[in-house]
Coordinates of C-alpha atoms in Angstrom, one line a residue:
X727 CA -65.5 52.8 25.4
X728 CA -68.4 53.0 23.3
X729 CA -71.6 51.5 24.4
X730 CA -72.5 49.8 21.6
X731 CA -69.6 47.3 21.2
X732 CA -71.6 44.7 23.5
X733 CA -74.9 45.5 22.2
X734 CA -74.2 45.1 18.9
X735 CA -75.6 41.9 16.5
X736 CA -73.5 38.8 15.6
X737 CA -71.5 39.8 12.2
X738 CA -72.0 38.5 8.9
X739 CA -69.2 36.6 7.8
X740 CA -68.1 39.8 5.7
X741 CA -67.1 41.1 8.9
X742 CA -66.0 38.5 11.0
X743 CA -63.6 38.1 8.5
X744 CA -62.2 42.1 9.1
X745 CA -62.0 41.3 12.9
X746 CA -59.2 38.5 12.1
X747 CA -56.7 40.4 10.2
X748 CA -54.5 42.4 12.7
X749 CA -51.5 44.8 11.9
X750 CA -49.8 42.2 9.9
X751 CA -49.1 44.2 6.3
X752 CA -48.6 41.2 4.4
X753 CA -49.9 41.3 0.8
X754 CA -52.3 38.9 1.3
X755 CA -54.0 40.2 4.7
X756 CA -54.8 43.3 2.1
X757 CA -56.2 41.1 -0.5
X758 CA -58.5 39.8 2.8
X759 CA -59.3 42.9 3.2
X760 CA -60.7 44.5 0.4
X761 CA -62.4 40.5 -0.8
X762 CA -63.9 41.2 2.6
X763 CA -65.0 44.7 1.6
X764 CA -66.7 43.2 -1.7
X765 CA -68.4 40.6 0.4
X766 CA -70.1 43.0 2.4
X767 CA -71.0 45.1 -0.2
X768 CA -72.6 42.0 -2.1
X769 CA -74.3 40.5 0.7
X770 CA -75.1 44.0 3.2
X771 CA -78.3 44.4 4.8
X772 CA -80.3 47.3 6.5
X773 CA -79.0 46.2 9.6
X774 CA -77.4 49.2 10.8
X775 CA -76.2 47.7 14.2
X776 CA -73.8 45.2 12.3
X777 CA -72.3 47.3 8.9
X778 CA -73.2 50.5 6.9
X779 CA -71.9 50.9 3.9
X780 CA -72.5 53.8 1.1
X781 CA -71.1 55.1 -1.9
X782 CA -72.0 57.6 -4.7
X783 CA -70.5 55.4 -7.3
X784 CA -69.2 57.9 -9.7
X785 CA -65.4 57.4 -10.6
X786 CA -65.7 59.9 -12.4
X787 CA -65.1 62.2 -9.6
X788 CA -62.3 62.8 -6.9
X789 CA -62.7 60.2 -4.6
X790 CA -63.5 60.1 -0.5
X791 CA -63.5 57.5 1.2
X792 CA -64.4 57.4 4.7
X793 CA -63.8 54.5 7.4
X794 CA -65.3 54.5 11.3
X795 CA -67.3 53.1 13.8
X796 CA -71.1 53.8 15.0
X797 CA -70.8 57.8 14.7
X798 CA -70.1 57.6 11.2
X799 CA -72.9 55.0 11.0
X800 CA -75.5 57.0 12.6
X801 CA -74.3 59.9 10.3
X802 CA -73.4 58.9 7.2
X803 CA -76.8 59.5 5.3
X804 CA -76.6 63.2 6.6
X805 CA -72.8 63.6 4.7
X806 CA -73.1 65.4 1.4
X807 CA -70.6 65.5 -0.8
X808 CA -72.2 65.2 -4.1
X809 CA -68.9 66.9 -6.1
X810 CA -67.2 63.7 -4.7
X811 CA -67.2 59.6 -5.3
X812 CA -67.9 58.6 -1.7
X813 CA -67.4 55.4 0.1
X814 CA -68.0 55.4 3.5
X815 CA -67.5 51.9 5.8
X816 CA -68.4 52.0 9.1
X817 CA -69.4 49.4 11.5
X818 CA -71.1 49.6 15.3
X819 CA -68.2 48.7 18.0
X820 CA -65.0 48.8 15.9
X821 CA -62.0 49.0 16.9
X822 CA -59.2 50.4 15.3
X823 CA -57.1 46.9 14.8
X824 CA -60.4 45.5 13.4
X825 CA -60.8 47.9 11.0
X826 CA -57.4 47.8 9.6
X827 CA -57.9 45.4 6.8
X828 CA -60.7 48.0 5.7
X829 CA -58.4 51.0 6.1
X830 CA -56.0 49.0 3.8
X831 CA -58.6 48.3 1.3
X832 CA -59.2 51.7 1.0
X833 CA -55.3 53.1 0.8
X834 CA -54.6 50.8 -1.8
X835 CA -57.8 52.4 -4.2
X836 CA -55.6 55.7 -3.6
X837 CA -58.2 58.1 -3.2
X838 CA -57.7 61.8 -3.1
X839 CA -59.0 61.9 0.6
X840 CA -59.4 59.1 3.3
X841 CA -61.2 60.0 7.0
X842 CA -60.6 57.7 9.6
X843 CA -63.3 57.8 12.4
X844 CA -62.1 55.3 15.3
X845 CA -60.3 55.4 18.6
X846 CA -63.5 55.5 20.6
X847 CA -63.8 51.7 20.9
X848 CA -60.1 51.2 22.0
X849 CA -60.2 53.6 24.8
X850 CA -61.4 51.6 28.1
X851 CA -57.3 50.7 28.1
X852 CA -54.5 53.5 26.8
X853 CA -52.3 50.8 25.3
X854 CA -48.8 51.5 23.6
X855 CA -50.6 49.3 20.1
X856 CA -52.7 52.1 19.4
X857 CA -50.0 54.6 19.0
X858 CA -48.3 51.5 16.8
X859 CA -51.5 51.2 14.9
X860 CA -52.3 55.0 14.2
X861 CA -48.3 55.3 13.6
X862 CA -48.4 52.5 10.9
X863 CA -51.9 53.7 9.1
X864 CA -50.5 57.0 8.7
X865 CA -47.2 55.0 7.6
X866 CA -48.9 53.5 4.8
X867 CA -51.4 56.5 3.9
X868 CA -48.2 58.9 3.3
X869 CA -48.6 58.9 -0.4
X870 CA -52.5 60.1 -0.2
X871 CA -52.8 63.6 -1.0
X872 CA -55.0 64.2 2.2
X873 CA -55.7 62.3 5.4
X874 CA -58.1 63.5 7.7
X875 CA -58.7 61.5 11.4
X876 CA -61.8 62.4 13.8
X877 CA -60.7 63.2 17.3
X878 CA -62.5 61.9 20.4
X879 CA -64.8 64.0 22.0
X880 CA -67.7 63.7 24.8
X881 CA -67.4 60.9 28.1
X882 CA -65.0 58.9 26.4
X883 CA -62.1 57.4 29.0
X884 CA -58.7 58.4 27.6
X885 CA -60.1 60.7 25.0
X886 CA -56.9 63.2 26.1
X887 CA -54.1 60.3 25.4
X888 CA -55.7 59.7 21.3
X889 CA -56.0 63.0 20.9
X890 CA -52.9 64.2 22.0
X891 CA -51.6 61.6 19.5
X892 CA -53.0 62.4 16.8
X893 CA -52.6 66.1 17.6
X894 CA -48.5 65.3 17.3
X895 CA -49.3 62.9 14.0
X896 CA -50.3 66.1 12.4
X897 CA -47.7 68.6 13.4
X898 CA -45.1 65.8 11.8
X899 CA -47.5 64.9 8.8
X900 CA -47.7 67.6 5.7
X901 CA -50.9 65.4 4.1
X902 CA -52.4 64.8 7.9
X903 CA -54.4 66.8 9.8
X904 CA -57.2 66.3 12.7
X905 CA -61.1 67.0 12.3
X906 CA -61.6 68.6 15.6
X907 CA -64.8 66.8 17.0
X908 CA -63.8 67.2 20.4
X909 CA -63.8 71.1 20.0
X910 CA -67.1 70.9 18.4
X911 CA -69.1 69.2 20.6
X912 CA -67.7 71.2 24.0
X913 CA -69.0 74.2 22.0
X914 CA -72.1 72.7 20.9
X915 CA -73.0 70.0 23.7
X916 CA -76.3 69.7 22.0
X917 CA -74.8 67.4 19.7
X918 CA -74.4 64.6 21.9
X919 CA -76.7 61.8 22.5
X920 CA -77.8 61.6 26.0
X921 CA -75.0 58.5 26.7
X922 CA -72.8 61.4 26.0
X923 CA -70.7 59.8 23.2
X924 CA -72.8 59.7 20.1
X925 CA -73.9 61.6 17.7
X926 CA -77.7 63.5 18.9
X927 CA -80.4 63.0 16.0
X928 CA -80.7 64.9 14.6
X929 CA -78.7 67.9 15.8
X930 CA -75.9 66.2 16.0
X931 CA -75.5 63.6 13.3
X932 CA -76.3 67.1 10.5
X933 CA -73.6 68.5 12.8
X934 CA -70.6 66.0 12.8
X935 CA -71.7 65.4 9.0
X936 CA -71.0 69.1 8.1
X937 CA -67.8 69.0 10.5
X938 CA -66.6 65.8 7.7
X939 CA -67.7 67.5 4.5
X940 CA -66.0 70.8 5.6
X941 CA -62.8 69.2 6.3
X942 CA -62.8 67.4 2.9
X943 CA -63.6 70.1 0.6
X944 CA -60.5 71.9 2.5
X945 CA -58.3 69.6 0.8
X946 CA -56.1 71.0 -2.0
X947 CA -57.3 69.4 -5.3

C-alpha cells in the first residue's frame, strides 16, 4: 500500500464525489463521473497531494488519456507526447474502485489509447474485487483501439498477485497489453524513491514518463 493514502489532504468535493461511485455501471454513475471530472477541472488547484490534472487540449489530434494515482502525479509534467491530445487524471492514494467513475469518464470520450496506472493502493489486502474490477474495466474498454495498464513494481505487498493478473488480461486481450514498470525499475533501482515505491526525482519520474510515452506511440494508428 502506498504511503501516501493517509498522508494525503481532505478532497475537494470534485473528488469526494469519485470516491462514492463504486462498480455499479449504471448510466447515471457515468454521468457522475465525467460531471465530476468537469468539476475538478473547473475548480483544480496546485495542490498536488489532492488532484493533478493535465491536458494538451488539441482534439485535433489522436487522443491519450491517462488515469492513476500518485506516480503518475509526480510524473505527469515529465510525459511528452506533443503528437498527441493528452489528458491525464491522477490523484495521491487512489484506489482502483475510486477511480472507476474517472476510468468511465474517459472510455466513454473513446480515445485512441487509455493507460491505467493503479493497483498500488489496493494492495495491503489481495481481494477477489480487484480481479472483478480490472476484469470489468477491461470489459468495458474492449472497443478502444489500445489499452495499456502499469504494472506494480518496487516494495509493494502483493505486487506478484496484480501483476500476474494483468499479465493473463493481456494474453486474452488483442487491444490490451502491460507497461512493464516492475521490469524497469529491478533493472534500474535508481528510479525509486527511497520509500521504495515511488517514482525518484528526478531519475525516476523522466524514467517512468519515457516507459508511458514509449508504450503509447507503439500503438497501431
Amino acid at each position: 500500500m502506498y504511503t501516501d493514502r493517509a498522508s494525503r489532504s481532505s478532497p475537494r468535493p470534485g473528488v469526494a464525489m469519485l470516491s462514492k461511485c463504486a462498480l455499479d455501471r449504471k448510466r447515471a454513475c457515468l454521468v457522475a463521473g465525467i460531471a465530476a471530472l468537469v468539476l475538478i477541472a473547473a475548480c483544480s488547484s496546485s495542490d498536488s497531494s489532492t488532484a493533478s490534472i493535465q491536458t494538451s487540449a488539441n482534439a485535433a489530434l489522436p487522443a491519450v488519456n491517462i488515469i492513476g494515482d500518485s506516480i503518475t502525479a509526480k510524473s505527469k509534467d515529465k510525459i511528452t507526447l506533443d503528437e498527441f491530445d493528452l489528458f491525464i487524471y491522477a490523484v495521491f492514494g487512489i484506489s482502483i474502485e475510486e477511480q472507476l467513475p474517472a476510468i468511465e469518464a474517459a472510455i466513454a470520450r473513446s480515445p485512441h489509447v487509455l493507460v491505467i496506472q493503479l493497483g498500488g493502493n489496493d494492495m495491503g489486502h489481495w481481494s477477489p474485487s480487484i480481479v472483478a474490477e480490472v476484469n470489468q474495466i477491461l470489459d468495458d474498454a474492449a472497443d478502444l483501439d489500445c489499452v495499456r495498464w502499469v504494472n506494480l513494481g518496487g516494495a509493494i505487498p502483493n505486487l506478484a498477485e496484480m501483476n500476474m493478473l494483468l499479465a493473463d488480461q493481456a494474453a486474452s486481450r488483442d487491444n490490451f497489453a502491460v507497461i512493464d514498470w516492475a521490469k524497469a525499475v529491478a533493472d534500474h533501482p535508481e528510479w525509486l524513491d527511497l520509500d521504495g515505491v515511488h517514482p525518484s526525482d528526478p531519475v525516476g519520474e523522466v524514467g517512468f514518463a519515457s516507459l508511458v510515452a514509449e508504450s503509447v506511440r507503439a500503438c497501431p494508428l
